[in-house]
């Protein structure tokens, strides 16, 4: 994920980056910050929630400027209080260590998956929709939630383009494919990949949170089937055949098959960056940029270009491929993860920071971890913050030693992992694919729930499941 200061003039940033006199760490003491520093972050969240409801046209044309304004509201006072060097250092850290890797990977997956076109008319039934969601849920742990979501969202939307009620299909797609499906391997979701980099074994999550994962998969798929069948059996559900945007054809065929090879390459490059440890890194203003990350991002750009050049034009036009969803996610997440800098810093400060109450709540009077509290604390914060650094904060709060967390405190690490992955589905901003899927669906004419409307779905469907999971799997 990412944090980036796009508001600084490029020439100033370049000058400071290249100056040998400016070489300091981007970290600062979160214990010195008051909760007021979280106001810009709250403001951008409320903007995402309210502007599409009260001023949809204004939001559509100016969401990037609104995100930039909230970012400036954090960055300018931060520079005034802590100095321009500190502001630029944090911007450089966000740009080099977080935003560029995030946007490069997301763009590669968006372009590659957007080049695979399923031709033919799939008539969506509850069984077919449930099957597509189940397939994507399984694939998410193999190719990542973003990869699986980008691969299957367009075929799913095309299959349902003759139905009136489609929003619930996309909502459950976000629950399952964009979140819960990524729980079994470090390839599935960024928090688990961070754990892998910290020493957690590749197969640990598969061995230790498989029951929790199967539980939420099965319940959500069964519940979706019931809801989708209800809508499907309503007499007014299907549009007249003459209004079906996708005509019937002799069979189903794929175009842009080269992108399957490129998709495997993307997954391989991500895995390579975690396994290859040459011990070479470059220091830029206190930010360490490892060689494997540079190689990965460079080759991901190559993969993206190859996909753009090698994919038949008919495949992308068949998918109605355009850049607007990518632009929306890129701009909004840039603002979100810039304003999130002080919030994450306050969390990292532990019991000395503004979130001391949250940190204390996850342990009992004897200092022993309370698994249920780790599950909910990690999950609730992951619903609104970047779930990757949130996972890392509670990983370190629980001791930070992978060997101990995988053995003696395995139940605690399982609670942290499950909370970060599963509860990323609670809001549109809990995980990057959520907002991307929403944007693609809306670009195809699906009327998606608002920010609060989506949370109504997650509170009605997911929160009761999480309560049941707490009593079934985590110590209360």
Tab-separated table of C-alpha atoms in Angstrom:
chain	number	residue	atom	x	y	z
A	1	UNK	CA	0.000	0.000	0.000
A	2	UNK	CA	1.036	3.548	-0.150
A	3	UNK	CA	1.476	7.068	1.135
A	4	UNK	CA	2.719	9.786	-1.208
A	5	UNK	CA	3.091	13.556	-1.172
A	6	UNK	CA	2.003	14.497	-4.651
A	7	UNK	CA	1.579	18.122	-3.698
A	8	UNK	CA	5.275	19.042	-3.417
A	9	UNK	CA	6.696	20.667	-6.525
A	10	UNK	CA	8.643	18.097	-8.482
A	11	UNK	CA	11.732	20.231	-8.831
A	12	UNK	CA	11.916	20.752	-5.048
A	13	UNK	CA	11.512	17.057	-4.331
A	14	UNK	CA	14.131	16.135	-6.926
A	15	UNK	CA	16.588	18.697	-5.551
A	16	UNK	CA	16.226	17.434	-1.991
A	17	UNK	CA	16.471	13.806	-3.029
A	18	UNK	CA	19.715	14.385	-4.888
A	19	UNK	CA	21.328	16.561	-2.239
A	20	UNK	CA	23.966	14.659	-0.220
A	21	UNK	CA	23.338	16.989	2.715
A	22	UNK	CA	19.820	15.657	3.125
A	23	UNK	CA	20.090	12.107	4.423
A	24	UNK	CA	17.906	11.272	7.386
A	25	UNK	CA	15.257	8.775	8.353
A	26	UNK	CA	11.646	9.419	7.492
A	27	UNK	CA	10.443	8.121	10.882
A	28	UNK	CA	9.293	10.552	13.545
A	29	UNK	CA	8.023	10.168	17.096
A	30	UNK	CA	4.302	9.385	16.994
A	31	UNK	CA	4.121	9.797	20.772
A	32	UNK	CA	4.476	13.554	20.282
A	33	UNK	CA	1.339	13.773	18.110
A	34	UNK	CA	-2.147	14.598	19.303
A	35	UNK	CA	-5.308	13.054	17.780
A	36	UNK	CA	-5.856	16.370	15.939
A	37	UNK	CA	-3.323	15.173	13.353
A	38	UNK	CA	-5.881	12.541	12.332
A	39	UNK	CA	-8.404	15.167	11.190
A	40	UNK	CA	-7.239	15.256	7.524
A	41	UNK	CA	-7.512	11.466	7.359
A	42	UNK	CA	-11.025	11.581	8.813
A	43	UNK	CA	-11.844	14.375	6.388
A	44	UNK	CA	-10.877	12.428	3.282
A	45	UNK	CA	-12.855	9.412	4.515
A	46	UNK	CA	-15.939	11.559	5.063
A	47	UNK	CA	-15.447	13.118	1.627
A	48	UNK	CA	-15.433	9.674	-0.004
A	49	UNK	CA	-18.547	8.788	1.988
A	50	UNK	CA	-20.604	11.968	1.606
A	51	UNK	CA	-19.693	13.767	-1.632
A	52	UNK	CA	-21.014	10.988	-3.937
A	53	UNK	CA	-24.339	11.313	-2.077
A	54	UNK	CA	-24.742	15.086	-1.787
A	55	UNK	CA	-22.787	16.306	-4.838
A	56	UNK	CA	-22.136	13.357	-7.205
A	57	UNK	CA	-21.304	15.417	-10.307
A	58	UNK	CA	-18.920	17.687	-8.391
A	59	UNK	CA	-17.245	14.640	-6.838
A	60	UNK	CA	-16.856	12.874	-10.181
A	61	UNK	CA	-15.043	15.852	-11.707
A	62	UNK	CA	-13.013	16.963	-8.679
A	63	UNK	CA	-12.326	13.971	-6.418
A	64	UNK	CA	-8.604	14.211	-7.149
A	65	UNK	CA	-8.524	17.868	-6.105
A	66	UNK	CA	-10.468	17.115	-2.923
A	67	UNK	CA	-8.031	14.333	-2.010
A	68	UNK	CA	-5.114	16.700	-2.725
A	69	UNK	CA	-6.663	19.407	-0.526
A	70	UNK	CA	-6.891	17.047	2.460
A	71	UNK	CA	-3.331	15.911	1.806
A	72	UNK	CA	-2.169	19.531	1.808
A	73	UNK	CA	-4.052	20.130	5.043
A	74	UNK	CA	-1.797	17.537	6.640
A	75	UNK	CA	1.449	18.219	4.788
A	76	UNK	CA	1.657	22.004	5.195
A	77	UNK	CA	1.139	22.088	9.000
A	78	UNK	CA	3.437	19.085	9.331
A	79	UNK	CA	6.191	20.930	7.465
A	80	UNK	CA	5.594	24.038	9.576
A	81	UNK	CA	5.894	22.141	12.876
A	82	UNK	CA	8.522	19.509	12.084
A	83	UNK	CA	10.402	21.232	9.281
A	84	UNK	CA	10.440	20.991	5.510
A	85	UNK	CA	13.130	18.311	5.586
A	86	UNK	CA	10.981	16.027	7.734
A	87	UNK	CA	7.990	16.550	5.441
A	88	UNK	CA	10.017	15.810	2.320
A	89	UNK	CA	11.652	12.772	3.953
A	90	UNK	CA	8.274	11.263	4.765
A	91	UNK	CA	7.054	12.076	1.263
A	92	UNK	CA	10.121	10.408	-0.232
A	93	UNK	CA	9.648	7.357	1.972
A	94	UNK	CA	6.015	7.065	0.903
A	95	UNK	CA	6.878	7.555	-2.752
A	96	UNK	CA	9.824	5.184	-2.975
A	97	UNK	CA	8.951	2.495	-0.445
A	98	UNK	CA	5.189	2.379	-0.718
A	99	UNK	CA	3.342	4.287	-3.434
A	100	UNK	CA	5.448	3.355	-6.448
A	101	UNK	CA	5.474	-0.402	-5.621
A	102	UNK	CA	1.731	-0.252	-4.915
A	103	UNK	CA	0.727	1.595	-8.061
A	104	UNK	CA	3.095	-0.374	-10.307
A	105	UNK	CA	1.720	-3.722	-9.110
A	106	UNK	CA	-1.900	-2.563	-9.244
A	107	UNK	CA	-1.450	-1.149	-12.753
A	108	UNK	CA	0.174	-4.360	-13.967
A	109	UNK	CA	-2.679	-6.478	-12.639
A	110	UNK	CA	-5.299	-4.067	-13.989
A	111	UNK	CA	-3.773	-4.031	-17.466
A	112	UNK	CA	-3.007	-7.761	-17.660
A	113	UNK	CA	-6.369	-8.929	-16.320
A	114	UNK	CA	-8.115	-6.298	-18.460
A	115	UNK	CA	-6.624	-7.924	-21.560
A	116	UNK	CA	-8.365	-11.287	-20.973
A	117	UNK	CA	-11.794	-11.178	-22.592
A	118	UNK	CA	-14.422	-13.907	-22.251
A	119	UNK	CA	-16.479	-13.956	-25.457
A	120	UNK	CA	-19.946	-15.415	-25.505
A	121	UNK	CA	-23.041	-14.875	-23.424
A	122	UNK	CA	-22.959	-16.418	-19.972
A	123	UNK	CA	-26.491	-16.261	-18.574
A	124	UNK	CA	-26.096	-15.580	-14.876
A	125	UNK	CA	-27.919	-17.972	-12.578
A	126	UNK	CA	-27.445	-18.312	-8.819
A	127	UNK	CA	-25.392	-21.446	-9.459
A	128	UNK	CA	-23.154	-19.775	-12.064
A	129	UNK	CA	-22.625	-16.640	-9.962
A	130	UNK	CA	-21.795	-18.707	-6.887
A	131	UNK	CA	-19.385	-20.792	-8.964
A	132	UNK	CA	-17.563	-17.683	-10.244
A	133	UNK	CA	-17.302	-16.291	-6.717
A	134	UNK	CA	-16.001	-19.635	-5.431
A	135	UNK	CA	-13.418	-19.815	-8.223
A	136	UNK	CA	-12.213	-16.278	-7.528
A	137	UNK	CA	-12.077	-16.958	-3.785
A	138	UNK	CA	-9.751	-19.927	-4.309
A	139	UNK	CA	-7.625	-18.103	-6.895
A	140	UNK	CA	-7.138	-15.129	-4.549
A	141	UNK	CA	-4.684	-17.048	-2.354
A	142	UNK	CA	-2.699	-18.064	-5.442
A	143	UNK	CA	-2.548	-14.809	-7.395
A	144	UNK	CA	-3.555	-12.242	-4.784
A	145	UNK	CA	-6.895	-10.650	-4.074
A	146	UNK	CA	-6.198	-7.890	-6.594
A	147	UNK	CA	-5.197	-10.327	-9.345
A	148	UNK	CA	-8.223	-12.589	-8.848
A	149	UNK	CA	-10.583	-9.621	-8.595
A	150	UNK	CA	-9.279	-7.978	-11.765
A	151	UNK	CA	-9.396	-11.292	-13.643
A	152	UNK	CA	-13.010	-12.175	-12.854
A	153	UNK	CA	-14.958	-8.970	-12.216
A	154	UNK	CA	-15.556	-8.210	-15.903
A	155	UNK	CA	-16.760	-11.716	-16.887
A	156	UNK	CA	-19.028	-11.666	-13.828
A	157	UNK	CA	-20.500	-8.283	-14.775
A	158	UNK	CA	-20.994	-9.391	-18.373
A	159	UNK	CA	-22.787	-12.530	-17.241
A	160	UNK	CA	-25.165	-10.419	-15.161
A	161	UNK	CA	-25.766	-7.644	-17.664
A	162	UNK	CA	-29.306	-8.888	-18.374
A	163	UNK	CA	-30.364	-8.712	-14.708
A	164	UNK	CA	-31.816	-5.766	-12.818
A	165	UNK	CA	-30.283	-6.503	-9.426
A	166	UNK	CA	-26.492	-6.791	-9.650
A	167	UNK	CA	-25.125	-4.705	-6.771
A	168	UNK	CA	-25.400	-7.576	-4.271
A	169	UNK	CA	-23.312	-9.757	-6.621
A	170	UNK	CA	-20.505	-7.190	-6.600
A	171	UNK	CA	-20.748	-6.669	-2.824
A	172	UNK	CA	-20.276	-10.394	-2.138
A	173	UNK	CA	-17.520	-10.467	-4.782
A	174	UNK	CA	-15.691	-7.850	-2.683
A	175	UNK	CA	-16.328	-9.813	0.522
A	176	UNK	CA	-14.960	-13.048	-0.920
A	177	UNK	CA	-12.633	-12.534	-3.877
A	178	UNK	CA	-11.173	-9.150	-2.909
A	179	UNK	CA	-10.656	-10.045	0.759
A	180	UNK	CA	-11.451	-13.380	2.444
A	181	UNK	CA	-10.042	-15.385	-0.460
A	182	UNK	CA	-6.526	-14.110	0.182
A	183	UNK	CA	-6.156	-15.613	3.645
A	184	UNK	CA	-4.215	-18.806	2.955
A	185	UNK	CA	-0.842	-17.711	1.543
A	186	UNK	CA	1.454	-14.657	1.654
A	187	UNK	CA	0.613	-14.135	-2.027
A	188	UNK	CA	-3.012	-13.575	-1.107
A	189	UNK	CA	-2.954	-10.261	0.758
A	190	UNK	CA	-0.283	-7.644	1.592
A	191	UNK	CA	-0.459	-8.126	5.414
A	192	UNK	CA	0.416	-11.807	5.081
A	193	UNK	CA	3.235	-10.958	2.680
A	194	UNK	CA	4.646	-8.582	5.312
A	195	UNK	CA	4.511	-11.436	7.820
A	196	UNK	CA	6.356	-13.636	5.324
A	197	UNK	CA	9.076	-10.999	5.009
A	198	UNK	CA	9.296	-10.907	8.819
A	199	UNK	CA	9.982	-14.641	8.997
A	200	UNK	CA	6.550	-16.298	9.054
A	201	UNK	CA	6.731	-19.550	7.058
A	202	UNK	CA	5.022	-19.532	3.646
A	203	UNK	CA	2.585	-22.319	4.580
A	204	UNK	CA	1.920	-21.125	8.135
A	205	UNK	CA	-1.387	-19.377	7.421
A	206	UNK	CA	-2.639	-22.358	5.412
A	207	UNK	CA	-1.962	-24.622	8.389
A	208	UNK	CA	-3.210	-22.286	11.096
A	209	UNK	CA	-6.212	-20.309	9.855
A	210	UNK	CA	-7.667	-22.860	7.442
A	211	UNK	CA	-10.722	-23.616	9.666
A	212	UNK	CA	-11.539	-19.911	10.060
A	213	UNK	CA	-11.092	-19.358	6.340
A	214	UNK	CA	-13.224	-22.320	5.259
A	215	UNK	CA	-15.920	-21.228	7.708
A	216	UNK	CA	-16.224	-17.716	6.292
A	217	UNK	CA	-15.951	-18.948	2.686
A	218	UNK	CA	-18.709	-21.534	3.053
A	219	UNK	CA	-21.094	-19.300	5.008
A	220	UNK	CA	-20.684	-16.335	2.642
A	221	UNK	CA	-21.088	-18.483	-0.484
A	222	UNK	CA	-24.189	-20.176	0.939
A	223	UNK	CA	-25.679	-16.857	1.999
A	224	UNK	CA	-24.946	-15.347	-1.391
A	225	UNK	CA	-26.650	-18.258	-3.150
A	226	UNK	CA	-29.794	-17.739	-1.072
A	227	UNK	CA	-29.884	-13.970	-1.722
A	228	UNK	CA	-29.086	-14.315	-5.420
A	229	UNK	CA	-31.726	-17.038	-5.841
A	230	UNK	CA	-34.291	-14.754	-4.223
A	231	UNK	CA	-33.591	-12.003	-6.740
A	232	UNK	CA	-33.325	-14.450	-9.625
A	233	UNK	CA	-36.764	-15.951	-8.966
A	234	UNK	CA	-38.470	-12.569	-8.867
A	235	UNK	CA	-40.527	-12.261	-12.030
A	236	UNK	CA	-39.180	-8.830	-12.889
A	237	UNK	CA	-35.524	-9.804	-12.364
A	238	UNK	CA	-34.395	-10.513	-15.932
A	239	UNK	CA	-34.528	-7.868	-18.607
A	240	UNK	CA	-36.329	-8.778	-21.843
A	241	UNK	CA	-34.069	-10.742	-24.176
A	242	UNK	CA	-34.093	-7.874	-26.658
A	243	UNK	CA	-32.448	-5.691	-23.987
A	244	UNK	CA	-29.635	-8.159	-23.181
A	245	UNK	CA	-26.431	-6.205	-23.958
A	246	UNK	CA	-24.531	-9.429	-24.731
A	247	UNK	CA	-25.969	-11.410	-27.650
A	248	UNK	CA	-26.080	-15.185	-27.597
A	249	UNK	CA	-23.291	-16.982	-29.467
A	250	UNK	CA	-22.312	-20.502	-30.418
A	251	UNK	CA	-19.965	-20.942	-27.454
A	252	UNK	CA	-17.564	-19.407	-24.965
A	253	UNK	CA	-14.062	-18.444	-26.059
A	254	UNK	CA	-11.149	-16.468	-24.663
A	255	UNK	CA	-9.218	-13.623	-26.256
A	256	UNK	CA	-5.919	-12.224	-25.042
A	257	UNK	CA	-4.621	-15.566	-23.766
A	258	UNK	CA	-1.061	-14.222	-23.654
A	259	UNK	CA	-2.135	-12.387	-20.512
A	260	UNK	CA	-2.457	-15.654	-18.578
A	261	UNK	CA	1.286	-16.096	-19.029
A	262	UNK	CA	1.861	-12.485	-17.983
A	263	UNK	CA	-0.349	-13.001	-14.923
A	264	UNK	CA	1.848	-15.900	-13.839
A	265	UNK	CA	4.863	-13.642	-14.394
A	266	UNK	CA	3.365	-10.989	-12.092
A	267	UNK	CA	2.814	-13.541	-9.315
A	268	UNK	CA	6.333	-14.891	-9.816
A	269	UNK	CA	7.876	-11.433	-9.556
A	270	UNK	CA	6.055	-10.704	-6.301
A	271	UNK	CA	7.207	-14.009	-4.849
A	272	UNK	CA	10.759	-13.404	-6.080
A	273	UNK	CA	10.948	-10.075	-4.264
A	274	UNK	CA	10.234	-11.872	-0.989
A	275	UNK	CA	12.536	-14.870	-1.496
A	276	UNK	CA	15.569	-13.252	-3.141
A	277	UNK	CA	17.747	-11.583	-0.481
A	278	UNK	CA	21.014	-10.371	-2.052
A	279	UNK	CA	21.599	-7.936	0.816
A	280	UNK	CA	21.875	-4.975	-1.568
A	281	UNK	CA	19.862	-1.826	-0.910
A	282	UNK	CA	20.030	1.878	-1.761
A	283	UNK	CA	19.525	4.579	0.849
A	284	UNK	CA	17.504	7.592	-0.281
A	285	UNK	CA	16.915	10.177	2.452
A	286	UNK	CA	16.791	7.455	5.087
A	287	UNK	CA	14.526	5.197	3.045
A	288	UNK	CA	16.017	1.809	2.195
A	289	UNK	CA	15.128	0.656	-1.321
A	290	UNK	CA	16.127	-3.025	-1.722
A	291	UNK	CA	17.467	-4.267	-5.026
A	292	UNK	CA	14.799	-7.029	-5.313
A	293	UNK	CA	12.066	-4.372	-5.073
A	294	UNK	CA	13.695	-2.322	-7.840
A	295	UNK	CA	14.016	-5.384	-10.074
A	296	UNK	CA	10.438	-6.430	-9.359
A	297	UNK	CA	8.969	-3.015	-10.128
A	298	UNK	CA	11.056	-2.598	-13.265
A	299	UNK	CA	9.989	-5.974	-14.621
A	300	UNK	CA	6.355	-5.311	-13.690
A	301	UNK	CA	6.499	-2.212	-15.872
A	302	UNK	CA	7.892	-4.379	-18.681
A	303	UNK	CA	5.034	-6.862	-18.178
A	304	UNK	CA	2.514	-4.005	-18.348
A	305	UNK	CA	3.971	-2.671	-21.587
A	306	UNK	CA	4.103	-6.162	-23.132
A	307	UNK	CA	0.444	-6.673	-22.250
A	308	UNK	CA	-0.548	-3.357	-23.824
A	309	UNK	CA	1.363	-4.176	-27.012
A	310	UNK	CA	0.561	-7.887	-27.334
A	311	UNK	CA	-3.131	-7.928	-26.426
A	312	UNK	CA	-5.492	-7.753	-29.416
A	313	UNK	CA	-7.447	-4.522	-29.502
A	314	UNK	CA	-10.677	-6.500	-29.730
A	315	UNK	CA	-10.022	-8.083	-26.329
A	316	UNK	CA	-9.705	-4.749	-24.531
A	317	UNK	CA	-12.635	-3.220	-26.381
A	318	UNK	CA	-14.699	-6.288	-25.503
A	319	UNK	CA	-13.908	-5.611	-21.839
A	320	UNK	CA	-14.717	-1.907	-22.296
A	321	UNK	CA	-11.252	-1.297	-20.897
A	322	UNK	CA	-10.525	2.284	-19.817
A	323	UNK	CA	-8.223	4.013	-17.353
A	324	UNK	CA	-10.807	5.805	-15.188
A	325	UNK	CA	-11.028	3.151	-12.416
A	326	UNK	CA	-7.232	3.093	-12.196
A	327	UNK	CA	-7.057	6.882	-12.023
A	328	UNK	CA	-9.705	7.037	-9.303
A	329	UNK	CA	-7.943	4.478	-7.130
A	330	UNK	CA	-4.536	6.071	-7.716
A	331	UNK	CA	-5.676	9.574	-6.767
A	332	UNK	CA	-7.816	8.637	-3.778
A	333	UNK	CA	-5.304	6.248	-2.274
A	334	UNK	CA	-2.542	8.815	-2.697
A	335	UNK	CA	-4.541	11.211	-0.523
A	336	UNK	CA	-5.616	8.509	1.926
A	337	UNK	CA	-2.165	7.176	2.564
A	338	UNK	CA	-0.551	10.558	2.862
A	339	UNK	CA	-3.028	11.660	5.515
A	340	UNK	CA	-2.651	8.277	7.226
A	341	UNK	CA	1.026	8.933	8.072
A	342	UNK	CA	0.368	10.468	11.521
A	343	UNK	CA	-2.297	7.863	12.361
A	344	UNK	CA	0.116	4.986	11.723
A	345	UNK	CA	2.846	6.845	13.642
A	346	UNK	CA	0.557	7.204	16.661
A	347	UNK	CA	-0.218	3.485	16.514
A	348	UNK	CA	3.486	2.626	16.279
A	349	UNK	CA	4.098	4.684	19.413
A	350	UNK	CA	2.242	1.971	21.323
A	351	UNK	CA	1.331	2.823	24.912
A	352	UNK	CA	3.081	6.190	24.575
A	353	UNK	CA	0.843	7.349	21.721
A	354	UNK	CA	-2.698	8.609	21.323
A	355	UNK	CA	-3.931	5.047	20.705
A	356	UNK	CA	-2.505	3.709	23.970
A	357	UNK	CA	-5.954	2.461	24.989
A	358	UNK	CA	-6.155	0.237	21.918
A	359	UNK	CA	-2.685	-1.216	22.531
A	360	UNK	CA	-3.417	-1.917	26.211
A	361	UNK	CA	-6.753	-3.552	25.379
A	362	UNK	CA	-5.137	-6.480	23.554
A	363	UNK	CA	-3.402	-7.812	26.697
A	364	UNK	CA	-4.681	-8.824	30.131
A	365	UNK	CA	-3.399	-7.662	33.511
A	366	UNK	CA	-0.557	-10.170	33.353
A	367	UNK	CA	0.579	-9.001	29.930
A	368	UNK	CA	-0.775	-12.086	28.185
A	369	UNK	CA	-2.327	-11.561	24.737
A	370	UNK	CA	-6.116	-11.660	24.389
A	371	UNK	CA	-6.684	-13.274	20.995
A	372	UNK	CA	-10.227	-11.986	20.556
A	373	UNK	CA	-9.077	-8.408	21.178
A	374	UNK	CA	-6.199	-8.801	18.723
A	375	UNK	CA	-8.712	-10.059	16.141
A	376	UNK	CA	-11.073	-7.109	16.585
A	377	UNK	CA	-8.454	-4.395	17.104
A	378	UNK	CA	-6.509	-5.452	14.014
A	379	UNK	CA	-9.730	-5.900	12.044
A	380	UNK	CA	-11.462	-2.650	12.927
A	381	UNK	CA	-8.367	-0.576	12.232
A	382	UNK	CA	-7.751	-2.526	9.008
A	383	UNK	CA	-11.268	-1.555	7.906
A	384	UNK	CA	-10.266	2.105	7.717
A	385	UNK	CA	-6.465	2.155	7.697
A	386	UNK	CA	-4.029	0.349	5.442
A	387	UNK	CA	-4.306	-3.271	6.602
A	388	UNK	CA	-0.612	-3.991	5.890
A	389	UNK	CA	0.964	-1.548	8.409
A	390	UNK	CA	-1.904	-2.264	10.838
A	391	UNK	CA	-0.931	-5.952	10.742
A	392	UNK	CA	2.701	-4.976	11.333
A	393	UNK	CA	1.801	-2.766	14.315
A	394	UNK	CA	0.002	-5.603	16.103
A	395	UNK	CA	2.600	-8.159	14.978
A	396	UNK	CA	5.171	-6.078	16.846
A	397	UNK	CA	2.804	-5.450	19.763
A	398	UNK	CA	2.525	-9.233	20.190
A	399	UNK	CA	6.298	-9.510	20.457
A	400	UNK	CA	7.513	-9.236	16.867
A	401	UNK	CA	9.429	-12.526	16.922
A	402	UNK	CA	8.171	-14.766	14.122
A	403	UNK	CA	9.494	-17.984	15.685
A	404	UNK	CA	7.592	-17.345	18.929
A	405	UNK	CA	4.441	-16.153	17.191
A	406	UNK	CA	4.358	-19.245	14.961
A	407	UNK	CA	4.638	-21.614	17.941
A	408	UNK	CA	3.815	-20.531	21.481
A	409	UNK	CA	1.635	-17.584	20.399
A	410	UNK	CA	0.252	-19.150	17.217
A	411	UNK	CA	-3.347	-18.412	18.193
A	412	UNK	CA	-2.495	-14.719	18.577
A	413	UNK	CA	-0.805	-14.516	15.180
A	414	UNK	CA	-3.815	-16.315	13.685
A	415	UNK	CA	-6.114	-13.693	15.212
A	416	UNK	CA	-3.991	-10.840	13.839
A	417	UNK	CA	-3.832	-12.426	10.376
A	418	UNK	CA	-7.561	-13.168	10.233
A	419	UNK	CA	-8.512	-9.694	11.437
A	420	UNK	CA	-6.303	-7.928	8.892
A	421	UNK	CA	-7.488	-10.025	5.929
A	422	UNK	CA	-11.164	-10.663	6.678
A	423	UNK	CA	-12.123	-7.239	8.025
A	424	UNK	CA	-10.540	-5.413	5.112
A	425	UNK	CA	-13.941	-6.102	3.526
A	426	UNK	CA	-15.814	-3.891	6.003
A	427	UNK	CA	-15.434	-0.709	3.935
A	428	UNK	CA	-14.577	0.289	0.385
A	429	UNK	CA	-11.175	1.546	1.566
A	430	UNK	CA	-10.227	-1.448	3.720
A	431	UNK	CA	-8.329	-3.065	0.852
A	432	UNK	CA	-7.203	-1.657	-2.499
A	433	UNK	CA	-9.233	-4.076	-4.705
A	434	UNK	CA	-12.484	-3.000	-3.001
A	435	UNK	CA	-12.466	0.471	-4.484
A	436	UNK	CA	-11.168	-0.829	-7.804
A	437	UNK	CA	-13.997	-3.360	-8.125
A	438	UNK	CA	-16.551	-0.687	-7.199
A	439	UNK	CA	-15.153	1.686	-9.831
A	440	UNK	CA	-15.202	-0.978	-12.560
A	441	UNK	CA	-18.763	-1.990	-11.693
A	442	UNK	CA	-19.939	1.618	-11.785
A	443	UNK	CA	-18.203	2.164	-15.120
A	444	UNK	CA	-20.314	-0.732	-16.443
A	445	UNK	CA	-23.531	0.887	-15.249
A	446	UNK	CA	-24.028	-0.959	-11.951
A	447	UNK	CA	-25.528	1.264	-9.270
A	448	UNK	CA	-23.301	0.399	-6.322
A	449	UNK	CA	-24.120	1.184	-2.677
A	450	UNK	CA	-22.710	4.385	-1.243
A	451	UNK	CA	-19.893	4.287	1.289
A	452	UNK	CA	-22.392	3.993	4.140
A	453	UNK	CA	-24.662	1.757	2.078
A	454	UNK	CA	-21.816	-0.696	1.611
A	455	UNK	CA	-21.079	-0.549	5.345
A	456	UNK	CA	-24.730	-1.423	5.966
A	457	UNK	CA	-24.138	-4.618	3.963
A	458	UNK	CA	-20.916	-5.411	5.833
A	459	UNK	CA	-22.488	-4.723	9.238
A	460	UNK	CA	-25.484	-6.908	8.422
A	461	UNK	CA	-23.528	-9.783	6.851
A	462	UNK	CA	-19.913	-9.737	8.017
A	463	UNK	CA	-20.025	-8.420	11.581
A	464	UNK	CA	-22.354	-11.211	12.838
A	465	UNK	CA	-20.006	-13.737	11.185
A	466	UNK	CA	-17.018	-12.170	12.901
A	467	UNK	CA	-18.816	-12.376	16.261
A	468	UNK	CA	-19.487	-16.082	15.702
A	469	UNK	CA	-15.864	-16.600	14.646
A	470	UNK	CA	-14.681	-14.894	17.834
A	471	UNK	CA	-16.406	-17.479	20.024
A	472	UNK	CA	-15.565	-20.423	17.767
A	473	UNK	CA	-11.878	-19.771	17.060
A	474	UNK	CA	-10.403	-17.082	19.331
A	475	UNK	CA	-9.991	-16.996	23.091
A	476	UNK	CA	-12.428	-14.489	24.608
